[in-house]
mmCIF file of C-alpha atoms in Angstrom:
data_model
loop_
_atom_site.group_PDB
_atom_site.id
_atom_site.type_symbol
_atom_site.label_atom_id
_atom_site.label_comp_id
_atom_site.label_asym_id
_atom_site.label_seq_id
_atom_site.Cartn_x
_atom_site.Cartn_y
_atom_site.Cartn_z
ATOM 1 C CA UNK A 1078 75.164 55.699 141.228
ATOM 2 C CA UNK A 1079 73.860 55.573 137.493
ATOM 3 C CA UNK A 1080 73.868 52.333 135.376
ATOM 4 C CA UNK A 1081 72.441 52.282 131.768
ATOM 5 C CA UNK A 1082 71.326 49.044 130.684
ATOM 6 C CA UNK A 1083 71.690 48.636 126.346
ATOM 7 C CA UNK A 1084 70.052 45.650 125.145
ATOM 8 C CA UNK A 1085 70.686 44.502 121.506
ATOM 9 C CA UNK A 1086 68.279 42.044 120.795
ATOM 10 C CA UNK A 1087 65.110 42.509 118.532
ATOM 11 C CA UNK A 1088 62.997 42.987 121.339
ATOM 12 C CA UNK A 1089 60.601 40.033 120.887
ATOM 13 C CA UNK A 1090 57.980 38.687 123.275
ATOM 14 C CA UNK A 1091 59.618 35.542 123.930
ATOM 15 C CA UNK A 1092 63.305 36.472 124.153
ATOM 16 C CA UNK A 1093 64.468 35.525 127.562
ATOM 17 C CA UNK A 1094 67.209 38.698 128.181
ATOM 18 C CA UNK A 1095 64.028 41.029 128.244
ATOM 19 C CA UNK A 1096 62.860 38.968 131.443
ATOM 20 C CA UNK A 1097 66.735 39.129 132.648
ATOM 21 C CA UNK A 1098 67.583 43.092 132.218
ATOM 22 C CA UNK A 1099 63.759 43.494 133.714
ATOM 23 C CA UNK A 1100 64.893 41.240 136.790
ATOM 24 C CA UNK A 1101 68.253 43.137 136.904
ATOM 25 C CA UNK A 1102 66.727 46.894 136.795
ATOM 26 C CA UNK A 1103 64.379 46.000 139.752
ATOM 27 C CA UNK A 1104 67.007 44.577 141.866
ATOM 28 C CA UNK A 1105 68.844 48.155 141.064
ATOM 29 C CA UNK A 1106 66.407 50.020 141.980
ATOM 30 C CA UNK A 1107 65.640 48.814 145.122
ATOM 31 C CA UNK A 1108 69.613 49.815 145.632
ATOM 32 C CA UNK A 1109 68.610 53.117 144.769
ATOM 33 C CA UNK A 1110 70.365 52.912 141.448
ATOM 34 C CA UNK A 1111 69.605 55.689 138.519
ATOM 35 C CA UNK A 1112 68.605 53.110 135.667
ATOM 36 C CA UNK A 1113 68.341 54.394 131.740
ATOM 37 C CA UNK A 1114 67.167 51.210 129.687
ATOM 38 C CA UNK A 1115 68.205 51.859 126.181
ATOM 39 C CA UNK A 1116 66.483 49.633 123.523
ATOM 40 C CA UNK A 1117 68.815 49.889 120.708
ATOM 41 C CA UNK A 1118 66.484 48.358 117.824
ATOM 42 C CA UNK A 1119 64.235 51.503 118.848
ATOM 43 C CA UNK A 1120 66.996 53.633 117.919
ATOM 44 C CA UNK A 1121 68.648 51.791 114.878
ATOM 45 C CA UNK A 1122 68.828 54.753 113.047
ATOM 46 C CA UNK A 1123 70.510 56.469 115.655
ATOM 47 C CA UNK A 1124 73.041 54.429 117.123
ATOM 48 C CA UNK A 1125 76.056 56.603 116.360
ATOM 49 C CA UNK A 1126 74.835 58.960 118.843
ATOM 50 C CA UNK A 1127 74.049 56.264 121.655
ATOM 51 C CA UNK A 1128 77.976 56.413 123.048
ATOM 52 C CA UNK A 1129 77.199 59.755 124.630
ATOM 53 C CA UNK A 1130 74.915 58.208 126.917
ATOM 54 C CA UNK A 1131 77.930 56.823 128.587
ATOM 55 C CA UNK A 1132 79.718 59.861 129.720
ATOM 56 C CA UNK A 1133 77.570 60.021 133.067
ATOM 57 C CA UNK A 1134 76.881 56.262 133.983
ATOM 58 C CA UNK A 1135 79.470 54.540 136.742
ATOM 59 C CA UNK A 1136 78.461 51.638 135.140
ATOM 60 C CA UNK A 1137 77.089 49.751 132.220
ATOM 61 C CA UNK A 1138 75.337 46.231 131.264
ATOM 62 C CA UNK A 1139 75.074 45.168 127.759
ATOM 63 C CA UNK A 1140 72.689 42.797 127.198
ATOM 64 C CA UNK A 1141 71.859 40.697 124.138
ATOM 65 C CA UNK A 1142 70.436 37.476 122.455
ATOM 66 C CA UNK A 1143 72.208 34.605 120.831
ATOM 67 C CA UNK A 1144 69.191 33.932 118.422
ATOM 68 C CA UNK A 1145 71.843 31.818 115.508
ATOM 69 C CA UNK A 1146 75.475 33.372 115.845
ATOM 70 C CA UNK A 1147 77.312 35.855 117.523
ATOM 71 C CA UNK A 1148 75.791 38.968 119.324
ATOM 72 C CA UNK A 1149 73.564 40.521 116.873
ATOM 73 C CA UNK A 1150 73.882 43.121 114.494
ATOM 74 C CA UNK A 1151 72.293 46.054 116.777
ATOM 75 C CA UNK A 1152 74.729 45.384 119.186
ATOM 76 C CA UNK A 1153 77.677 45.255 116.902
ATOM 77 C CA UNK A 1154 76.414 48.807 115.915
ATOM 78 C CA UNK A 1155 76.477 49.924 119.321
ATOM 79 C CA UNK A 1156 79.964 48.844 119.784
ATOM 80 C CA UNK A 1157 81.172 50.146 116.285
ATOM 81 C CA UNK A 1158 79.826 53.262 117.340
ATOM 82 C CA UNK A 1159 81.668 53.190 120.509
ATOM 83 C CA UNK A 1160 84.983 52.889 118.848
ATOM 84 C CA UNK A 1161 84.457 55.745 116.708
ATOM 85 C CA UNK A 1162 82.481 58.198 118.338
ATOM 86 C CA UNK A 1163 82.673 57.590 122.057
ATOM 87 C CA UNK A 1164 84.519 59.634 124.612
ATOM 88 C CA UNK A 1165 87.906 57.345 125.294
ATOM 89 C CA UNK A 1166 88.758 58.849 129.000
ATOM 90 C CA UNK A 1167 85.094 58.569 129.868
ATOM 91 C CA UNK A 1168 85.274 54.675 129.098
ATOM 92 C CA UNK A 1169 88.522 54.166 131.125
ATOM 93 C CA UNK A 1170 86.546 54.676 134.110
ATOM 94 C CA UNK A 1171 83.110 52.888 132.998
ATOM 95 C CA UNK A 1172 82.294 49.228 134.553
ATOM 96 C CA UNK A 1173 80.736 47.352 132.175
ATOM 97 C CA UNK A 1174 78.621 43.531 132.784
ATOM 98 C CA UNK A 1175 78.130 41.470 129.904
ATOM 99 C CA UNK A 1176 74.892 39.822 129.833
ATOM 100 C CA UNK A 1177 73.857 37.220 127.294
ATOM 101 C CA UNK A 1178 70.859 34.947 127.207
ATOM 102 C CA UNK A 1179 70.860 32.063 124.038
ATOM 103 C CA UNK A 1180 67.917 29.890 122.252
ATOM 104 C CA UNK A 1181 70.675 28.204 120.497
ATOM 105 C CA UNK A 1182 74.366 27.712 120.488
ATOM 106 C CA UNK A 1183 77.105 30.397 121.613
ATOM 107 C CA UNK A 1184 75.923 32.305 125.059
ATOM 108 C CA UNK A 1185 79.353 31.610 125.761
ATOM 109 C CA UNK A 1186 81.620 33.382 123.281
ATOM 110 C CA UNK A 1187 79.095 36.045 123.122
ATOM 111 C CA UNK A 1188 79.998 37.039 126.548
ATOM 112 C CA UNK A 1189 83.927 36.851 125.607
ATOM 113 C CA UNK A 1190 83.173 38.805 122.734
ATOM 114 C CA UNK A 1191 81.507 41.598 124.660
ATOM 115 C CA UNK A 1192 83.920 41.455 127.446
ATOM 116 C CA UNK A 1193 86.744 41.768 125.133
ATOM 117 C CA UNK A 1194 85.074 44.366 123.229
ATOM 118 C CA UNK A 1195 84.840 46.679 126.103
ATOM 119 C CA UNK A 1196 88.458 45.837 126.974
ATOM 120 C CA UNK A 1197 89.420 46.896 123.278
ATOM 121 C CA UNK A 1198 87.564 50.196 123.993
ATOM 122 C CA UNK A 1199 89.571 50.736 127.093
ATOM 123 C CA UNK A 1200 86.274 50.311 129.626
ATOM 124 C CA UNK A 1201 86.520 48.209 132.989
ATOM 125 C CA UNK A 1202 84.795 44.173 132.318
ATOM 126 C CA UNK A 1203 83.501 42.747 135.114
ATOM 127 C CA UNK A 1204 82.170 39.356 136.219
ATOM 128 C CA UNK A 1205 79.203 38.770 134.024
ATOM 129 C CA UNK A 1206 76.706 35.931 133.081
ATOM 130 C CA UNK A 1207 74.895 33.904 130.393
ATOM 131 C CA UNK A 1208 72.575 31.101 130.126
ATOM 132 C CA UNK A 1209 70.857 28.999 127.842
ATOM 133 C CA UNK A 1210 66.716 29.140 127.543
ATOM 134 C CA UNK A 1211 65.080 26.142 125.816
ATOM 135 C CA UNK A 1212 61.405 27.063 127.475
ATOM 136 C CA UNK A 1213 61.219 30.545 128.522
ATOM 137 C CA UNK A 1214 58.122 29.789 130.894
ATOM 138 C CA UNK A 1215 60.222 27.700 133.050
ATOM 139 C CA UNK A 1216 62.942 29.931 133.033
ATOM 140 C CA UNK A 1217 60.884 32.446 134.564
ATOM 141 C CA UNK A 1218 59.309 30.389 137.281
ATOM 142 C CA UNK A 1219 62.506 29.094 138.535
ATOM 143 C CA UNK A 1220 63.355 30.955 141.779
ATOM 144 C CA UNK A 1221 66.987 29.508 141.631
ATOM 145 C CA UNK A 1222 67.415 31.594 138.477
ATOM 146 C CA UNK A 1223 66.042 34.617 139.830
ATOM 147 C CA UNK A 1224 68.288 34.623 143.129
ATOM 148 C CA UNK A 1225 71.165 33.913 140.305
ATOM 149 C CA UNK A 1226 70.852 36.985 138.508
ATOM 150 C CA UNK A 1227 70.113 39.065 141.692
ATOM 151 C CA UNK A 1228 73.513 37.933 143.251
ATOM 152 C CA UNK A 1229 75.274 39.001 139.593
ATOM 153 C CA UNK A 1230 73.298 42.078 139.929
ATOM 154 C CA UNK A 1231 74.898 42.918 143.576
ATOM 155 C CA UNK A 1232 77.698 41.901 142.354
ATOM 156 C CA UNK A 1233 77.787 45.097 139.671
ATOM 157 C CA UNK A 1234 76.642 47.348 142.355
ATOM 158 C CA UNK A 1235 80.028 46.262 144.959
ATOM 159 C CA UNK A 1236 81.998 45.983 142.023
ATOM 160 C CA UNK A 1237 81.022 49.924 141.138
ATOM 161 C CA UNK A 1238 80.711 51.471 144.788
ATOM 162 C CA UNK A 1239 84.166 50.007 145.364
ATOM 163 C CA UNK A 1240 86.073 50.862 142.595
ATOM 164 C CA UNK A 1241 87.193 47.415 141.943
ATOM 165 C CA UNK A 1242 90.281 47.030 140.299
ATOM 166 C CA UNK A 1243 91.259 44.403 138.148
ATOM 167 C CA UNK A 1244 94.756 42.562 137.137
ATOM 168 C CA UNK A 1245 96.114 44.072 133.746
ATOM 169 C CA UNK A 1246 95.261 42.121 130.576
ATOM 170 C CA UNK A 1247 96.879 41.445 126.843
ATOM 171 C CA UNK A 1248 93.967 43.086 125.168
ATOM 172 C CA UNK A 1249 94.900 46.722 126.609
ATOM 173 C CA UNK A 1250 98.288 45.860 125.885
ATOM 174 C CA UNK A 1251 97.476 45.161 122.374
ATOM 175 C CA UNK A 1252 95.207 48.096 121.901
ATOM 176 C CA UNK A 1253 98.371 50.667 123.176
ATOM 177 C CA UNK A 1254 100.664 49.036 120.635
ATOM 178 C CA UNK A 1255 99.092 48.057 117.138
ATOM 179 C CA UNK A 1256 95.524 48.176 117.187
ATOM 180 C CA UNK A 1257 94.785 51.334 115.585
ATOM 181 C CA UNK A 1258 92.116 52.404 112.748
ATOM 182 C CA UNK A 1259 92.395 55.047 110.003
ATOM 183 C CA UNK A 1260 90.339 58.057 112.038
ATOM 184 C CA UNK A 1261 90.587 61.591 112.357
ATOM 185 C CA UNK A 1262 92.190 62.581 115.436
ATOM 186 C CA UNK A 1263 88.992 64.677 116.997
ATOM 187 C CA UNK A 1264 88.113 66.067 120.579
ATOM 188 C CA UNK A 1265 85.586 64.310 122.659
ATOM 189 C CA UNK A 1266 83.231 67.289 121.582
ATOM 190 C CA UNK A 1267 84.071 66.916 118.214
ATOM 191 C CA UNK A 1268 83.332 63.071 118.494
ATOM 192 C CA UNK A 1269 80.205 64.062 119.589
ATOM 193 C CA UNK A 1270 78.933 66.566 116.970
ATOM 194 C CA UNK A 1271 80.195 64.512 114.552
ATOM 195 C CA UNK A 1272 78.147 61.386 115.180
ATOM 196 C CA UNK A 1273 75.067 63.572 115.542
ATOM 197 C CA UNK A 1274 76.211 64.681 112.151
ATOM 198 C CA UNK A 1275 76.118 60.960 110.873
ATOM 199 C CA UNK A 1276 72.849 59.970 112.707
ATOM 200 C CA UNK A 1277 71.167 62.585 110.937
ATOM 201 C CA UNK A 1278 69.719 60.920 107.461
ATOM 202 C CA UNK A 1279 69.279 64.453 105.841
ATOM 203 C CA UNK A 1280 72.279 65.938 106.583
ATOM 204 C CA UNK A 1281 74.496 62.459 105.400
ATOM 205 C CA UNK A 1282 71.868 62.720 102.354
ATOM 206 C CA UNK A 1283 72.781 66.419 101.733
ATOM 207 C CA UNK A 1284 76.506 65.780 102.299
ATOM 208 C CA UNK A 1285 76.333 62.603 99.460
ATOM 209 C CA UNK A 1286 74.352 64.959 96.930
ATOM 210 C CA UNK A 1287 77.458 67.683 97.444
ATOM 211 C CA UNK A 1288 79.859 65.328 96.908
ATOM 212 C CA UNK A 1289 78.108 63.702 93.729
ATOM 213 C CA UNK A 1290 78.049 66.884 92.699
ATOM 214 C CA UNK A 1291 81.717 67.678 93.361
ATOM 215 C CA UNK A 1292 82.274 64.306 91.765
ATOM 216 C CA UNK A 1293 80.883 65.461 88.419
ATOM 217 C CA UNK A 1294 82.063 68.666 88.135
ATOM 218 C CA UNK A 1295 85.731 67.511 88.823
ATOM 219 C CA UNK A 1296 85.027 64.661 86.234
ATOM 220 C CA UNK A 1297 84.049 67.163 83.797
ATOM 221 C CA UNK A 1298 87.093 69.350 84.907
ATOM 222 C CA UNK A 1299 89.506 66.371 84.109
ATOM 223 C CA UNK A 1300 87.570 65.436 80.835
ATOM 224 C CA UNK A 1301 87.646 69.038 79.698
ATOM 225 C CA UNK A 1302 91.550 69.051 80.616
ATOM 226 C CA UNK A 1303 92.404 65.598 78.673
ATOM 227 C CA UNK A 1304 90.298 67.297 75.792
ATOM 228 C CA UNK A 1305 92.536 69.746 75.579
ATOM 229 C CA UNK A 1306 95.766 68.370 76.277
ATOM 230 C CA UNK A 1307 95.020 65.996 73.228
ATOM 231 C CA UNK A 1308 94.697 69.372 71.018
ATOM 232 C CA UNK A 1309 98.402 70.402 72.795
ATOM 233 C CA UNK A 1310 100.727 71.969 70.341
ATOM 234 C CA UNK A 1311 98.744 71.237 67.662
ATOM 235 C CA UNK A 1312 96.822 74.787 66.915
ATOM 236 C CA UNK A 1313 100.447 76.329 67.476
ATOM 237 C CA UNK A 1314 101.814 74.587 64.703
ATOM 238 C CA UNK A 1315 98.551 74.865 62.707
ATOM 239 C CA UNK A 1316 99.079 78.496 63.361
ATOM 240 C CA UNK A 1317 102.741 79.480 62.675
ATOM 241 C CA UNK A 1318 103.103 77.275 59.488
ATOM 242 C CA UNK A 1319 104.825 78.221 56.480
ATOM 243 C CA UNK A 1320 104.864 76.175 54.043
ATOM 244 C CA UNK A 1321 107.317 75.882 50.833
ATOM 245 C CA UNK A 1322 105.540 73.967 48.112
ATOM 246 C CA UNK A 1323 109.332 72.279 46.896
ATOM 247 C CA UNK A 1324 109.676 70.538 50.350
ATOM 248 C CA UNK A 1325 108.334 67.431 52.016
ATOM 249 C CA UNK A 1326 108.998 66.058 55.026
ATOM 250 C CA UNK A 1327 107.388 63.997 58.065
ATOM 251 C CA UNK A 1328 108.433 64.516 61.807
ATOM 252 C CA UNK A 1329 107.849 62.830 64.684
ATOM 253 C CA UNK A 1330 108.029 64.005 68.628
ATOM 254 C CA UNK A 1331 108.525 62.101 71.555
ATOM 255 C CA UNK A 1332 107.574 64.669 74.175
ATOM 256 C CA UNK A 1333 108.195 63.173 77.898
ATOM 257 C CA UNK A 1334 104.316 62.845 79.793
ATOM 258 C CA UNK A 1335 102.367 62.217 76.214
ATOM 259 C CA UNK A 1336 101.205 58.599 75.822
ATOM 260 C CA UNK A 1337 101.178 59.487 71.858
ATOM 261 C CA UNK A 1338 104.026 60.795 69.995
ATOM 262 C CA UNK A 1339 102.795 64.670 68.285
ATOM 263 C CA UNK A 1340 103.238 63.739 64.463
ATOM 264 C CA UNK A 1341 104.036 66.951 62.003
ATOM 265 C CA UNK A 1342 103.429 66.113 58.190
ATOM 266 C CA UNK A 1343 104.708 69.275 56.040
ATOM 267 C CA UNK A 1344 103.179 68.046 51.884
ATOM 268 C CA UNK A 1345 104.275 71.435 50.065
ATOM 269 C CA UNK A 1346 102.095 74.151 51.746
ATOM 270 C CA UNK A 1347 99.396 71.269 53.235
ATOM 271 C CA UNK A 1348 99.840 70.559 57.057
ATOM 272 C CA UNK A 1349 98.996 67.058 59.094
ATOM 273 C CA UNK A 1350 99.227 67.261 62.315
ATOM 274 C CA UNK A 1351 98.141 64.852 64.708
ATOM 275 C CA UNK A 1352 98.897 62.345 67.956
ATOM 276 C CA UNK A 1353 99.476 59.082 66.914
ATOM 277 C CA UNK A 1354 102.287 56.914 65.162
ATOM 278 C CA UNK A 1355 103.231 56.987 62.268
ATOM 279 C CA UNK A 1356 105.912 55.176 59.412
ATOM 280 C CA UNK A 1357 108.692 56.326 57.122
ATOM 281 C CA UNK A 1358 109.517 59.356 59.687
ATOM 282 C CA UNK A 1359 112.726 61.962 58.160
ATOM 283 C CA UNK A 1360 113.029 62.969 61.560
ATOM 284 C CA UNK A 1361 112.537 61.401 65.231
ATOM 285 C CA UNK A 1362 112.671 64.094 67.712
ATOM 286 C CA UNK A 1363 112.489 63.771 71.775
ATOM 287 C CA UNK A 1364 112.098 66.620 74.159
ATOM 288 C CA UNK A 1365 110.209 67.651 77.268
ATOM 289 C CA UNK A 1366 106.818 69.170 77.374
ATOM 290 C CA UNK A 1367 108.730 72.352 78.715
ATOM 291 C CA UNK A 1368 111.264 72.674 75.626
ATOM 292 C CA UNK A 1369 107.783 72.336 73.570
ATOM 293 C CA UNK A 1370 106.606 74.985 75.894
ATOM 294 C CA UNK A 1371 109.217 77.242 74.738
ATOM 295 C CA UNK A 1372 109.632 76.533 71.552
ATOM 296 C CA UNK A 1373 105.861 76.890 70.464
ATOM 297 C CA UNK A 1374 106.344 80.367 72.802
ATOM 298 C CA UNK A 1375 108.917 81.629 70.746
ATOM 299 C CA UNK A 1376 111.950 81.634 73.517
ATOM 300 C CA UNK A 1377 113.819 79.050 71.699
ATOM 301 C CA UNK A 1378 114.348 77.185 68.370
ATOM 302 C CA UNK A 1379 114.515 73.732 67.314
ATOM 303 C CA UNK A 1380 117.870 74.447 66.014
ATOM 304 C CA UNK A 1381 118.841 76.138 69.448
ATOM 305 C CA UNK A 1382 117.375 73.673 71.374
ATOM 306 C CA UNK A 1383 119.365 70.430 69.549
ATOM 307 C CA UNK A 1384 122.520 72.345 69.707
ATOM 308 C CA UNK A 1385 122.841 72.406 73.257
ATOM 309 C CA UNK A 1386 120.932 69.033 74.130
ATOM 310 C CA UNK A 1387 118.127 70.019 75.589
ATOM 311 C CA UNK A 1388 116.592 68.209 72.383
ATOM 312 C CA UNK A 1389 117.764 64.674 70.688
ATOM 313 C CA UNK A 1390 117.144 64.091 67.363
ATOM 314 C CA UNK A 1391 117.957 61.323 64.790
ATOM 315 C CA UNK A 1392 117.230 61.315 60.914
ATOM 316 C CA UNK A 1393 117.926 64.190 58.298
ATOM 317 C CA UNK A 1394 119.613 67.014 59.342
ATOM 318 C CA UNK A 1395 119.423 68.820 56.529
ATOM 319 C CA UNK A 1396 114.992 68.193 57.475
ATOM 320 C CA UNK A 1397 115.712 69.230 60.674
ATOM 321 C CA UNK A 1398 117.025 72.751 60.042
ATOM 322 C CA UNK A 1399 113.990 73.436 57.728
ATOM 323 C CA UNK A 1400 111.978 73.107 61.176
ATOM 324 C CA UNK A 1401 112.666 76.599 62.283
ATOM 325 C CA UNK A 1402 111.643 77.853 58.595
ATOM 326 C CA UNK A 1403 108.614 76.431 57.608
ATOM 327 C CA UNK A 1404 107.655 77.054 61.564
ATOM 328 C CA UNK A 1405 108.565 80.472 62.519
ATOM 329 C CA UNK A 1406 107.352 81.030 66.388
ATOM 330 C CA UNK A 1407 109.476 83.706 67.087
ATOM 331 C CA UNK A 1408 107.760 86.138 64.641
#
């Protein structure tokens, strides 16, 4: 039989759960149990890979310190880490005792919280303990205490050897039926390399430069493209003009996906043109950006393209006509 024993506190001199899980790992022993102790602040920096120490243990004990309010961050890591990295089959069959020791308020909910934890996760909770330590000295001396925690302790080992079963509960219920989180859908072995991926610093470091990187260059991308969507039609024009110097007139298109209307000023043989609005228009125009498209191309005509409605117009007609003169695209 293996048990691994994952203690969350900080690992301080007087924290009463280090005298517990010490009390608990000789009592295993002596039943010829395979004990791992796994510190987790010693490996805060890689806790994602900690949940593939479960795949071989029959059984677990998580063990942690109420030092103001809830379980502790190290452990919450641990159990995060779980969740998104550990091996989901290998938990269904994984015992788990919750053991919490408090200097303050809350030994009690911790335990709830771990037990229900591990029945989110799909693992197998059994009977565990907690206690509150005002004066650790005492606590230690107290042979009632001791023979406590051995009888939880032989309780694990039954509990294990026997394959104890236990009455269905809501939480596994709940977890088959809504509780779900926004996660790739990965293999056990690709759960694995990918949280040694995300316990190692250089490789996340490498992976946020690439992206930064990515990040600008599709920024720049985008700018460059907005740049030139803003210049859009306006070199073609600019290009096919021909202007007569006996006629005026100011145009205006609406063309569908511009936020600015394209504005066309023909002053004798001068040209405007421009985005923006503007007043005292001879000619409102509206079209799509793919009329435009093949208009400015030369596969159409304003004329062509108001005669059969693929382009509305309202204003001078007479103005309108002189479009497909003063801008030949065709030629």
């Amino acid at each position: 039989m293996k048990v691994n024993i994952y203690y969350g506190g900080r690992g301080l001199l007087e924290d009463p759960t280090l005298y517990v899980i010490n009390k608990m790992e000789q009592v295993l022993v002596e039943l010829q149990v395979e004990v791992t102790l796994y510190n987790i602040y010693e490996q805060k920096n890689q806790i994602s890979m900690l949940p593939q120490t479960l795949k071989d243990a029959d059984g677990i004990i998580l063990a942690t310190t109420v030092e103001w309010l809830g379980i502790g961050g190290y452990m919450n890591q641990f159990l995060d880490a779980c969740w998104l990295y550990a091996d989901k089959t290998s938990l269904a069959t994984t015992y788990m005792q919750p053991v919490v020791m408090s200097t303050t308020y809350g030994e009690r909910e911790a335990m709830v919280t771990l037990e229900n934890a591990w029945a989110i996760l799909g693992g197998l909770p059994c009977a565990g303990f907690c206690g509150y330590v005002e004066d650790l000295k005492e606590f230690r001396e107290n042979a009632e205490y001791a023979h406590i925690i051995e009888k939880k302790v032989e309780a694990l080992y039954r509990t294990i050897s026997q394959h104890t079963k236990g009455l269905p509960t809501s939480n596994q219920a709940v977890t088959r039926s809504i509780s779900r989180t926004a996660q790739l859908e990965l293999s056990p072995q690709e759960s694995e390399q990918l949280s040694r991926f995300v316990s190692d610093d250089e490789y996340v470091q490498t992976q946020k430069a690439d992206i930064a990187d990515l990040t600008s260059m599709f920024r720049d991308m985008m700018g460059q493209k907005q740049e030139d969507s803003t210049n859009e039609y306006i070199n073609d024009f600019k290009i096919h003009f021909r202007g007569n110097k006996d006629f005026t007139a100011k145009y205006l298109f609406m063309i569908d996906g511009k936020t600015q209307p394209l504005f066309v000023y023909a002053n004798g043989e001068q040209l405007e043109c421009r985005y923006g609005r503007e007043d005292n228009i001879d000619v409102y125009m509206k079209l799509s950006a793919a009329i435009m498209d093949n208009i400015v191309a030369g596969r159409e005509t304003f004329q062509r393209a108001f005669s059969v409605g693929d382009m509305t117009a309202k204003g001078n007609f007479k103005t309108l006509r002189m479009l497909d003169e003063i801008f030949p695209f065709s030629d």
